GROMACS .gro file of C-alpha atoms in nm:
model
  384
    1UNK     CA    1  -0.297   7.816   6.775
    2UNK     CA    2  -0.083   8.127   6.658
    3UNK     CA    3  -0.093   8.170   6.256
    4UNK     CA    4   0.254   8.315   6.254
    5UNK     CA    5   0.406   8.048   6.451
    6UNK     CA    6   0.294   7.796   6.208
    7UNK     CA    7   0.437   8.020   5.952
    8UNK     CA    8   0.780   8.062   6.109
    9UNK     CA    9   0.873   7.666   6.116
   10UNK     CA   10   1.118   7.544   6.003
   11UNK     CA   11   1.150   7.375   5.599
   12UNK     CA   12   1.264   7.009   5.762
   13UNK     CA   13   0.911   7.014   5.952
   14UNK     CA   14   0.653   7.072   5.667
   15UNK     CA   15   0.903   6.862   5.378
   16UNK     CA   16   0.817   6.546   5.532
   17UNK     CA   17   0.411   6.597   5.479
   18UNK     CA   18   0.296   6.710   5.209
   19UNK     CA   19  -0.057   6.788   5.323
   20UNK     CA   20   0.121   7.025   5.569
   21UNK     CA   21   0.337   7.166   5.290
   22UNK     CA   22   0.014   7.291   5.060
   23UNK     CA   23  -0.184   7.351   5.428
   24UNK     CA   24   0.118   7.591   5.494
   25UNK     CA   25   0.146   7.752   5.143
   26UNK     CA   26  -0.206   7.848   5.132
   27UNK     CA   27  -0.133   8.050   5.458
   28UNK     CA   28   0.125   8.192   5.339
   29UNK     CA   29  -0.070   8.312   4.954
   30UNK     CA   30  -0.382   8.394   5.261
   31UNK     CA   31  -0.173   8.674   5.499
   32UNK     CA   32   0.059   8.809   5.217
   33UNK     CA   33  -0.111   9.110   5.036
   34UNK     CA   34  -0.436   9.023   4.891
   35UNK     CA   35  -0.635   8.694   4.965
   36UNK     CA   36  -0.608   8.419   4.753
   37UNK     CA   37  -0.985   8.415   4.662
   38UNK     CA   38  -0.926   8.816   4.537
   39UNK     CA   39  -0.690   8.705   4.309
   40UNK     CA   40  -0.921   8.440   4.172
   41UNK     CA   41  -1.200   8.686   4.127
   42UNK     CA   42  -0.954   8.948   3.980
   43UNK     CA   43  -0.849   8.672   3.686
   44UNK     CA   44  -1.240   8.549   3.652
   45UNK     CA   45  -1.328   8.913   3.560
   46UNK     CA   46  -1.073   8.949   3.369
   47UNK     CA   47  -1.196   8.659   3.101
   48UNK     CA   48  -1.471   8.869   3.006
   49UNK     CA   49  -1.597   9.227   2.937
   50UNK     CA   50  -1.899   9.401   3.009
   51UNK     CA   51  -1.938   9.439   2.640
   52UNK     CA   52  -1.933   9.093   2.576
   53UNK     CA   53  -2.200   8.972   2.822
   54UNK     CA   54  -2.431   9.174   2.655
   55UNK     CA   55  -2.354   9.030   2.294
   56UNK     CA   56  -2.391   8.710   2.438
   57UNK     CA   57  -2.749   8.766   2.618
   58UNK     CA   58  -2.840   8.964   2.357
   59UNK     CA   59  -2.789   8.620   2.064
   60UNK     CA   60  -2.950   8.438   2.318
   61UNK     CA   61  -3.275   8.611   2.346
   62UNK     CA   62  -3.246   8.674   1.937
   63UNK     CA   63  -3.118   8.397   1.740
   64UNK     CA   64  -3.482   8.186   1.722
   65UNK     CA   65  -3.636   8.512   1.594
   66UNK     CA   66  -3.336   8.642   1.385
   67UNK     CA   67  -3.398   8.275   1.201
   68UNK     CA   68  -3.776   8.331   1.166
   69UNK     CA   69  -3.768   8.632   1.008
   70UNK     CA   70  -3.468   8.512   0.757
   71UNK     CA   71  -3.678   8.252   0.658
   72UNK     CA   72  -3.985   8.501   0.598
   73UNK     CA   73  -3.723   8.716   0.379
   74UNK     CA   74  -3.599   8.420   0.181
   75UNK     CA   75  -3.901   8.304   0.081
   76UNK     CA   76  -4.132   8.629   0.049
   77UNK     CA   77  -4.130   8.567  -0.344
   78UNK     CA   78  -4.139   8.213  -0.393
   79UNK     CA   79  -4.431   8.034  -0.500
   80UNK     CA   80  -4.395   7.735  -0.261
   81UNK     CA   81  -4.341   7.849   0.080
   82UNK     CA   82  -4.262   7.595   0.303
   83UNK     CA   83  -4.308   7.599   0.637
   84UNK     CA   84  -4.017   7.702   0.932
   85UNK     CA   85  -4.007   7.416   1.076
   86UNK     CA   86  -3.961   7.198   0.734
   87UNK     CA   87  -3.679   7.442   0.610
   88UNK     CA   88  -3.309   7.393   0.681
   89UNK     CA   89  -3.311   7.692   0.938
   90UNK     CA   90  -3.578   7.527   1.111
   91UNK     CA   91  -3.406   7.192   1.147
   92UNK     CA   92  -3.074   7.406   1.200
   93UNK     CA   93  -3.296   7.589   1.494
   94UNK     CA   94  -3.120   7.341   1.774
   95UNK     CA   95  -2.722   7.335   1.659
   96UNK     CA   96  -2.746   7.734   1.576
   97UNK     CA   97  -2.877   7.715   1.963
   98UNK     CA   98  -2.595   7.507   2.077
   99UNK     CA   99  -2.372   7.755   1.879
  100UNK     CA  100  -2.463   8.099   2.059
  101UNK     CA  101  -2.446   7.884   2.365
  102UNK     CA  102  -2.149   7.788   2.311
  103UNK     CA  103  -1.932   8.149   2.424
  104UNK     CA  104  -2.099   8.167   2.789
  105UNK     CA  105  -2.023   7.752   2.809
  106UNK     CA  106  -1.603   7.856   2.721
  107UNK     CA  107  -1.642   8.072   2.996
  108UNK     CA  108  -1.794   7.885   3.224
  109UNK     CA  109  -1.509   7.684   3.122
  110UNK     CA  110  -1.234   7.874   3.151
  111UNK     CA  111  -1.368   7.970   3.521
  112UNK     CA  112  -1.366   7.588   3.595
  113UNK     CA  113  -1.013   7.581   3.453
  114UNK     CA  114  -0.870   7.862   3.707
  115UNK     CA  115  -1.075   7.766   3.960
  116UNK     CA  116  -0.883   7.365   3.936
  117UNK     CA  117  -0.556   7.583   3.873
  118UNK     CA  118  -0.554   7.758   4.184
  119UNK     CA  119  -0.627   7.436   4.369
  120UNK     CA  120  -0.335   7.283   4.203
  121UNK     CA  121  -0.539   7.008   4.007
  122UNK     CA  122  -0.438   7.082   3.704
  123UNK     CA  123  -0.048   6.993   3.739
  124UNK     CA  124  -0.135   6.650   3.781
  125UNK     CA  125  -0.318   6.658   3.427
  126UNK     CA  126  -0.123   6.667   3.068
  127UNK     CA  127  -0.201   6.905   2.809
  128UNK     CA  128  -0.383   7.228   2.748
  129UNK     CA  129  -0.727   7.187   2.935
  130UNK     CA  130  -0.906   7.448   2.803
  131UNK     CA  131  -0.816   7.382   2.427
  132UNK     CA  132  -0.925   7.061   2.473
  133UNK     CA  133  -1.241   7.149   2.613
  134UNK     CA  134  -1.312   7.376   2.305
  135UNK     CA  135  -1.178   7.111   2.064
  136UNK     CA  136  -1.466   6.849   2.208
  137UNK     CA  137  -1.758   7.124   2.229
  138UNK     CA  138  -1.664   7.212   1.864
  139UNK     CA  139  -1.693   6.851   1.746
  140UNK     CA  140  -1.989   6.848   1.942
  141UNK     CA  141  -2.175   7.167   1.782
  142UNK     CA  142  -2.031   7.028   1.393
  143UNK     CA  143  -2.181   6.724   1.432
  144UNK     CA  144  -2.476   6.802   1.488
  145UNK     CA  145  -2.548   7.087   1.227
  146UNK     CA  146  -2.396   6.787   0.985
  147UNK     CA  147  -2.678   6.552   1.131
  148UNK     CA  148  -2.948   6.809   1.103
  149UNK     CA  149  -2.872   6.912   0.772
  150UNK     CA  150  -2.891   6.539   0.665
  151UNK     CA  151  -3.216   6.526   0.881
  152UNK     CA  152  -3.287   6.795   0.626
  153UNK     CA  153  -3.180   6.660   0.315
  154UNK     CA  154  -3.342   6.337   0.363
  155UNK     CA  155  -3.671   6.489   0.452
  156UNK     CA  156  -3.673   6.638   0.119
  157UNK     CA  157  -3.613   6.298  -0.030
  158UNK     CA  158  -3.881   6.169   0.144
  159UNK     CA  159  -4.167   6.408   0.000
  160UNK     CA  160  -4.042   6.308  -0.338
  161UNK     CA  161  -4.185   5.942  -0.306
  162UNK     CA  162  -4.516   5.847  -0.335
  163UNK     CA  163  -4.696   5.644  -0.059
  164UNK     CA  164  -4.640   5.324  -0.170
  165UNK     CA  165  -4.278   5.358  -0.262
  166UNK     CA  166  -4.190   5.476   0.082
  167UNK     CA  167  -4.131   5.210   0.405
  168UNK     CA  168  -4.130   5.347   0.757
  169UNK     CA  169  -3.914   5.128   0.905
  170UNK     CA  170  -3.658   5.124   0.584
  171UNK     CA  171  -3.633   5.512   0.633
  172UNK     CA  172  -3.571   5.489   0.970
  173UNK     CA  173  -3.301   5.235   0.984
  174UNK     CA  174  -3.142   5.455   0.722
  175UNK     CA  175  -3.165   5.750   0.886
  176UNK     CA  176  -3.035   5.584   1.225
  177UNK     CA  177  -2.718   5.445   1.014
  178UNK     CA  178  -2.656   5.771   0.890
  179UNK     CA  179  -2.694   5.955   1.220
  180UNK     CA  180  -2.419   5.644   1.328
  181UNK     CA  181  -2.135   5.762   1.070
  182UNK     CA  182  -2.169   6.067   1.108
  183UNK     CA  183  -2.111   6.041   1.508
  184UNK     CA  184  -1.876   5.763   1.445
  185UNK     CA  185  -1.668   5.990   1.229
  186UNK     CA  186  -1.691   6.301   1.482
  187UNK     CA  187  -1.627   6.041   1.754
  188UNK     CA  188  -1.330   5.869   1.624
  189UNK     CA  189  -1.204   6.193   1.518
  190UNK     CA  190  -1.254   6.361   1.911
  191UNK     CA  191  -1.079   6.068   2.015
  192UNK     CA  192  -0.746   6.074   1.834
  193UNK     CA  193  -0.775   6.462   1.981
  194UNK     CA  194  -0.752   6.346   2.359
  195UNK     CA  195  -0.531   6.102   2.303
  196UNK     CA  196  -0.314   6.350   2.134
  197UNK     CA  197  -0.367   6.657   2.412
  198UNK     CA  198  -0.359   6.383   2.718
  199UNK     CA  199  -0.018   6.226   2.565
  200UNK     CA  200  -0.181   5.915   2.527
  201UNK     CA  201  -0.132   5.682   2.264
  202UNK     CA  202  -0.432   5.558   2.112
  203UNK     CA  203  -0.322   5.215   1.994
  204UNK     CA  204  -0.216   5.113   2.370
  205UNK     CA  205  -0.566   5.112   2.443
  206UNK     CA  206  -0.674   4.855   2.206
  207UNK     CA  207  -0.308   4.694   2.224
  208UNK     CA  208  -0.433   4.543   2.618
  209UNK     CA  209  -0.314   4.204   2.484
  210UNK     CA  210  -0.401   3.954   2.181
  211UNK     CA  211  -0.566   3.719   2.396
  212UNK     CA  212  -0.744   3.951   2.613
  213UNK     CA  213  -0.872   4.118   2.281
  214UNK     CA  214  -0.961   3.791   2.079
  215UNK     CA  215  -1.154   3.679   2.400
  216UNK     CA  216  -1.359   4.011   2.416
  217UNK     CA  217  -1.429   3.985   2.003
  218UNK     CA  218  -1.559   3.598   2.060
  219UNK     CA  219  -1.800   3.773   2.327
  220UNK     CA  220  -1.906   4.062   2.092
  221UNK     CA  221  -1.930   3.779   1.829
  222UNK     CA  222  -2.309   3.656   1.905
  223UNK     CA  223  -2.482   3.988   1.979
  224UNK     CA  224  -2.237   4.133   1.646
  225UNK     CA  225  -2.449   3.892   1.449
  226UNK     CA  226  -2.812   3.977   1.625
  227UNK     CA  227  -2.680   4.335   1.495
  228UNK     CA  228  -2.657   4.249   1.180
  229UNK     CA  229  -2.933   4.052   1.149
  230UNK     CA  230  -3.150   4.361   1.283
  231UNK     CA  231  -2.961   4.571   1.038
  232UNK     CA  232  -3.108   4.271   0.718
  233UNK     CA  233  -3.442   4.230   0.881
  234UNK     CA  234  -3.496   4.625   0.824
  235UNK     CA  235  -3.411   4.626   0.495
  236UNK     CA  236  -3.510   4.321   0.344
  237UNK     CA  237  -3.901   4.354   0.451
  238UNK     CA  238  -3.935   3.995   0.552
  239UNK     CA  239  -4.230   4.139   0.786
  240UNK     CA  240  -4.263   4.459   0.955
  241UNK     CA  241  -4.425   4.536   1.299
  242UNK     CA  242  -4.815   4.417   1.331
  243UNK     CA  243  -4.766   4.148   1.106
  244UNK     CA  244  -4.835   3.746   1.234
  245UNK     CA  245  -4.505   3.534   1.131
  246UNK     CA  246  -4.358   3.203   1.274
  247UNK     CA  247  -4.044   3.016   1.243
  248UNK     CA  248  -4.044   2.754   0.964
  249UNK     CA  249  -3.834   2.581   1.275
  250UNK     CA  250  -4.077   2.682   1.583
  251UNK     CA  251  -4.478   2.577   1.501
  252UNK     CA  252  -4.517   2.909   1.759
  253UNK     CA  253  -4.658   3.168   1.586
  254UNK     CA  254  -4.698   3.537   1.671
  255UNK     CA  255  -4.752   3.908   1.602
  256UNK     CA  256  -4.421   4.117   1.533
  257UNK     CA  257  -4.432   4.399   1.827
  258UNK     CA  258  -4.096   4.506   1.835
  259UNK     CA  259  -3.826   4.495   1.604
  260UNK     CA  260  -3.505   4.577   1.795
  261UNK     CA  261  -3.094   4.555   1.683
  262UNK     CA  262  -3.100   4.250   1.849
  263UNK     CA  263  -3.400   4.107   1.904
  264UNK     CA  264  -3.798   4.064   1.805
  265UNK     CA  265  -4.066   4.077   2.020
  266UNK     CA  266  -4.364   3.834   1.930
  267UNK     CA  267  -4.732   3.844   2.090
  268UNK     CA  268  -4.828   3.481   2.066
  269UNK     CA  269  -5.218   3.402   2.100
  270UNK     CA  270  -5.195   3.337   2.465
  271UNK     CA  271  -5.105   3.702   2.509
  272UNK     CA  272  -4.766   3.612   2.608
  273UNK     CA  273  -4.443   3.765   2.466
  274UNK     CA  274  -4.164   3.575   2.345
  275UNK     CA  275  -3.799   3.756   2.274
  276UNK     CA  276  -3.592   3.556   1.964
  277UNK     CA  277  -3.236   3.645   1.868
  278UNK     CA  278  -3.261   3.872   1.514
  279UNK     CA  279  -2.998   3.600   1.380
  280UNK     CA  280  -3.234   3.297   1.438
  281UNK     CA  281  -3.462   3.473   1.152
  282UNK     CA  282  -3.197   3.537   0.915
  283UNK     CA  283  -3.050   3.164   0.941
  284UNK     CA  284  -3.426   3.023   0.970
  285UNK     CA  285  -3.725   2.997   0.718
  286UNK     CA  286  -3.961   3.269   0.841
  287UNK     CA  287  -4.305   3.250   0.729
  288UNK     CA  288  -4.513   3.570   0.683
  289UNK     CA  289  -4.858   3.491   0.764
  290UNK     CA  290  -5.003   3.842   0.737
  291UNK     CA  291  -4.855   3.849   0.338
  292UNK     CA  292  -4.986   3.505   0.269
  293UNK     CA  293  -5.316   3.578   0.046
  294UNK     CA  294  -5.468   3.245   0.099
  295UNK     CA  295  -5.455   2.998   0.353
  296UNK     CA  296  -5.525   2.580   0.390
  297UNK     CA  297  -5.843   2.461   0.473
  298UNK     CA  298  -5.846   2.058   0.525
  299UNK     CA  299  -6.214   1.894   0.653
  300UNK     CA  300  -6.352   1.562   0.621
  301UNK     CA  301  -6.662   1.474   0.599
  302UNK     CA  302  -6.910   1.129   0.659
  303UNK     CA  303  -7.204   1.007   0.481
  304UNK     CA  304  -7.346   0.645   0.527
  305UNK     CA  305  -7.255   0.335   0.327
  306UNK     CA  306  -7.642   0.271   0.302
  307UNK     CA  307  -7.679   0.614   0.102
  308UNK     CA  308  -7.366   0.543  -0.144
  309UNK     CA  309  -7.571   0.653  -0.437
  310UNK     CA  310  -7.592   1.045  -0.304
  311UNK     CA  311  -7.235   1.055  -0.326
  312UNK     CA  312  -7.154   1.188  -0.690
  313UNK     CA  313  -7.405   1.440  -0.596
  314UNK     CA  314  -7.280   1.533  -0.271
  315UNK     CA  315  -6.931   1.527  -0.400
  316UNK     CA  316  -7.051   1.751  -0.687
  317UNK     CA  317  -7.253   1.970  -0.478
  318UNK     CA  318  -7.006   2.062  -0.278
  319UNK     CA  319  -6.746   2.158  -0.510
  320UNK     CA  320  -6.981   2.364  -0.686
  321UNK     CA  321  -7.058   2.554  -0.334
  322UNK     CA  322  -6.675   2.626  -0.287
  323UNK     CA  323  -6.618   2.748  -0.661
  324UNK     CA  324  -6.872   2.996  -0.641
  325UNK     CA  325  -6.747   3.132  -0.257
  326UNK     CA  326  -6.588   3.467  -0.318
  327UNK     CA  327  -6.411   3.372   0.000
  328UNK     CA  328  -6.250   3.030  -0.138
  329UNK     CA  329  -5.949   3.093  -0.409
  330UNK     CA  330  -6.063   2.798  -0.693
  331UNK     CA  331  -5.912   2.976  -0.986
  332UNK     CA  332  -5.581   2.950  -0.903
  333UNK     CA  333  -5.550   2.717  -0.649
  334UNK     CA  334  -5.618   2.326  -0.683
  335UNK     CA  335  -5.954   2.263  -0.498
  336UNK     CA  336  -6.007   1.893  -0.415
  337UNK     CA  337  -6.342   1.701  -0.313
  338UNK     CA  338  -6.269   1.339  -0.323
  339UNK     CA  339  -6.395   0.973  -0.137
  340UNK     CA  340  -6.132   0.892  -0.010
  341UNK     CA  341  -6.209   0.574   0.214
  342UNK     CA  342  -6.439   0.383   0.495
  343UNK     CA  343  -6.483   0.460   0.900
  344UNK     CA  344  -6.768   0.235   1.082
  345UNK     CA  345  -7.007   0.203   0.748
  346UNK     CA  346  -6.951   0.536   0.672
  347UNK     CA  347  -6.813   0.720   0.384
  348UNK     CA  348  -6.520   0.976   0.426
  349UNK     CA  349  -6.518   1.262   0.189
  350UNK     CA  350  -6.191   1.437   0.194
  351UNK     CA  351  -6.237   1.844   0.148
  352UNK     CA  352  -5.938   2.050   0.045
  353UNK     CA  353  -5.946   2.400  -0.046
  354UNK     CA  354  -5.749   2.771  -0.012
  355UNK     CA  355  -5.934   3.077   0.203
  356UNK     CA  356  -5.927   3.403   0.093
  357UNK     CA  357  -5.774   3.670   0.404
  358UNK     CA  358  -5.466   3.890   0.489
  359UNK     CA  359  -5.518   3.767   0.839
  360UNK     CA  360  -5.655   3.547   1.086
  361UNK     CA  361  -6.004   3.680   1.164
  362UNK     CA  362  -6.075   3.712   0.774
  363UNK     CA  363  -5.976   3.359   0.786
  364UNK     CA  364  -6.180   3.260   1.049
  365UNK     CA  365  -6.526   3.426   0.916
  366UNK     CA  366  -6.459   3.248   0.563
  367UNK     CA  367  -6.377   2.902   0.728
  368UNK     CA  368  -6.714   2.928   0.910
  369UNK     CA  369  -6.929   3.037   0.624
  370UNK     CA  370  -6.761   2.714   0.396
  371UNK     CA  371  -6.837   2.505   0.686
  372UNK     CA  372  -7.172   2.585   0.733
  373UNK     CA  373  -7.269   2.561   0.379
  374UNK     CA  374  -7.076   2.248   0.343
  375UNK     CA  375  -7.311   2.142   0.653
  376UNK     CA  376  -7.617   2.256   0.459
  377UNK     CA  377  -7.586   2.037   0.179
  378UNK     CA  378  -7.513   1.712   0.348
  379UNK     CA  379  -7.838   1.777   0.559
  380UNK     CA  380  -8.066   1.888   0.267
  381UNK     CA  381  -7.924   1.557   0.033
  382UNK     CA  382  -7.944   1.312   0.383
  383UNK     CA  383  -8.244   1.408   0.424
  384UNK     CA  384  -8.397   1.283   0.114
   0.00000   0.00000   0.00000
C-alpha cells in the first residue's frame, strides 16, 4: 500500500470513520517535518533541566542524614537527649520522604500528562489534569506530616502516665480515631477538589434517589451499630483481649482473642472459635470472669442416719477447715455449712462457699485442695 495515496484521499472518505480520520492524521503529523515521537521527546526535555535533576537526586540521597544531624545540633546541649527515632524529625522521617519525592513524581506526571495529550486522551477529560494531580499528592503529603506529628504528640502523652494509668487498647482506639479525622478531613476536602476540577457536582452523587439512599442506610444500619459497639467496648474496659467472659444471655463462655470494629472472637474450652456481633455485648449483660475475684463453690455431702450424733462436729469441722483456707474468701463472703435434708438413710450436708482466683486454673487447684480436706474430715470422724 502507497503512504501518499492514502494521504491524497479525498475528506468525504475518511469523515465517515473516525478510526480512519485519527489513523490518517497521525500520517500526516508522521511524514511532515519531524516525527511525532521527536516532538514528544523535545516537550519531555523541556519540563526539566539538567540543574534540577541533580537537586532532586541530590535531596534524595541527603534528606535522612540532613535530619540526623539536625537533630544531633538541636539537642547537643540539652540534658535529656532523646533518641531520633522518638523526636518529631524522626517520626517526620517518612512525610519529609514523601516530600523530596514528591518533584521527580510531578514529573513523572507531567510526562504521563503529554504523553495522554498527544494520544488525544485528554480531550475527552474536564479540567486541568496536572493541577489536579498536584492538588491530590499535596493532600496526600499534608496529611500525613499532620498524622505523624499527632503520632508525635501523643507519644509524648503517653510517657507522661504511669503504668497503671495507661490501657493499650484505649490508646490505640484513640489513636486509630484520630488517624480517621484527620484522613476524613483531608479526604472530604480532596473530594470537593475533583468534583470541582472534573465539573462534577458533588451532591448528585449522594442525590442517586431517596429510596435508593434510605435502602442503602437500613443496610449500613446493623454493621453501623457493630461499629459503634466496637468503638464502646474499647473504651469502656468491659474486658480486654486474654480475658474469659460469657454472655449473661449465652451459658457459652470463652477467652476474648480478638476484639475487632465489628466483631469478637471467643476461644471456648473446646478450642473452637465463636464470632459475636460487638452490639450483642453492648445490649447484653456480659460477665467478666477473669475480673471476678472469687468464684461459687456448691458441694454436698452424706453421712449416715446411724451416726447422727457426729454431725455438729462434722458440720463444725468443716467450717472451721474453710475459714482458715487462704484459698476460700470467709471474711467477706457468706460461707454456709448446713443439714439440709435425708437421701436413702443418709444425711445431706449442704456446703457453700467463695474461691479465691483471677482465673480458672487458680480456681481449679483451690476447689481440689477444699475438696480433699473436706474428704479428710468425714473419713477421720466416720471412722470413729
Amino acid at each position: 500500500v502507497d503512504v501518499k495515496e492514502i494521504l491524497q484521499l479525498p475528506n468525504e472518505a475518511v469523515t465517515r470513520s473516525p478510526l480512519i480520520s485519527s489513523f490518517v492524521i497521525q500520517l500526516k503529523s508522521m511524514f511532515n517535518g519531524r516525527s511525532h515521537e521527536g516532538r514528544l521527546l523535545d516537550q519531555i526535555g523541556q519540563l526539566m533541566s539538567l540543574t534540577d535533576v541533580i537537586i532532586m537526586v541530590a535531596l534524595i540521597f541527603s534528606y535522612k542524614p540532613a535530619l540526623k544531624m539536625i537533630h544531633k545540633t538541636v539537642h547537643a546541649f540539652s540534658k535529656e537527649r532523646p533518641s531520633y527515632e522518638k523526636s518529631l524529625l524522626g517520626y517526620l522521617e517518612d512525610p519529609v520522604k514523601y516530600l523530596v519525592y514528591f518533584p521527580p513524581f510531578l514529573y513523572l506526571a507531567d510526562v504521563i500528562v503529554l504523553m495522554i495529550h498527544f494520544t488525544g486522551i485528554d480531550f475527552h477529560i474536564k479540567g486541568n489534569l496536572p493541577h489536579l494531580i498536584f492538588t491530590i499528592a499535596t493532600l496526600g503529603i499534608t496529611g500525613s506530616f499532620v498524622t505523624r506529628i499527632k503520632d508525635w504528640f501523643f507519644s509524648r502523652l503517653r510517657r507522661t502516665l504511669s503504668p497503671s494509668e495507661r490501657d493499650s487498647a484505649t490508646e490505640q482506639v484513640t489513636d486509630e480515631l484520630a488517624s480517621a479525622i484527620i484522613w476524613a478531613f483531608f479526604g472530604t476536602f480532596g473530594l470537593e477538589i475533583i468534583t470541582k476540577e472534573l465539573q462534577v457536582g458533588i451532591g448528585s452523587i449522594f442525590a442517586l434517589g431517596g429510596i435508593g439512599s434510605a435502602s442503602f442506610v437500613l443496610a449500613l444500619r446493623s454493621s453501623m451499630e457493630n461499629w459503634i459497639g466496637g468503638l464502646l467496648l474499647k473504651f469502656q474496659n468491659k474486658f480486654r483481649v486474654g480475658e474469659r467472659v460469657s454472655l449473661a444471655t449465652d451459658a457459652d463462655a470463652g477467652t476474648v482473642e480478638e476484639i475487632s470494629y465489628l466483631s469478637t472472637k471467643l476461644r471456648k474450652d473446646d478450642d473452637s472459635y465463636i464470632t459475636i456481633p460487638n452490639a450483642k455485648f453492648i445490649q447484653s449483660e456480659v460477665v467478666n470472669w477473669s475480673r471476678t475475684p472469687v468464684r461459687l463453690f456448691k458441694t454436698s455431702v452424706l453421712i449416715p442416719s446411724a451416726k447422727s450424733d457426729l454431725l455438729p462436729t462434722c458440720i463444725e469441722s468443716i467450717r472451721r477447715c474453710l475459714q482458715d483456707d487462704v484459698g476460700v474468701e470467709a471474711e467477706h463472703r457468706e460461707l454456709l455449712v448446713s443439714a439440709t435434708g435425708f437421701i436413702e438413710g443418709n444425711i445431706i450436708i449442704e456446703i457453700q462457699a467463695r474461691l479465691k482466683g483471677s482465673n480458672d486454673q487458680e480456681v481449679s487447684v483451690v476447689r481440689t485442695q477444699v475438696v480433699t480436706k473436706i474428704s479428710k474430715i468425714l473419713n477421720d470422724l466416720l471412722s470413729q
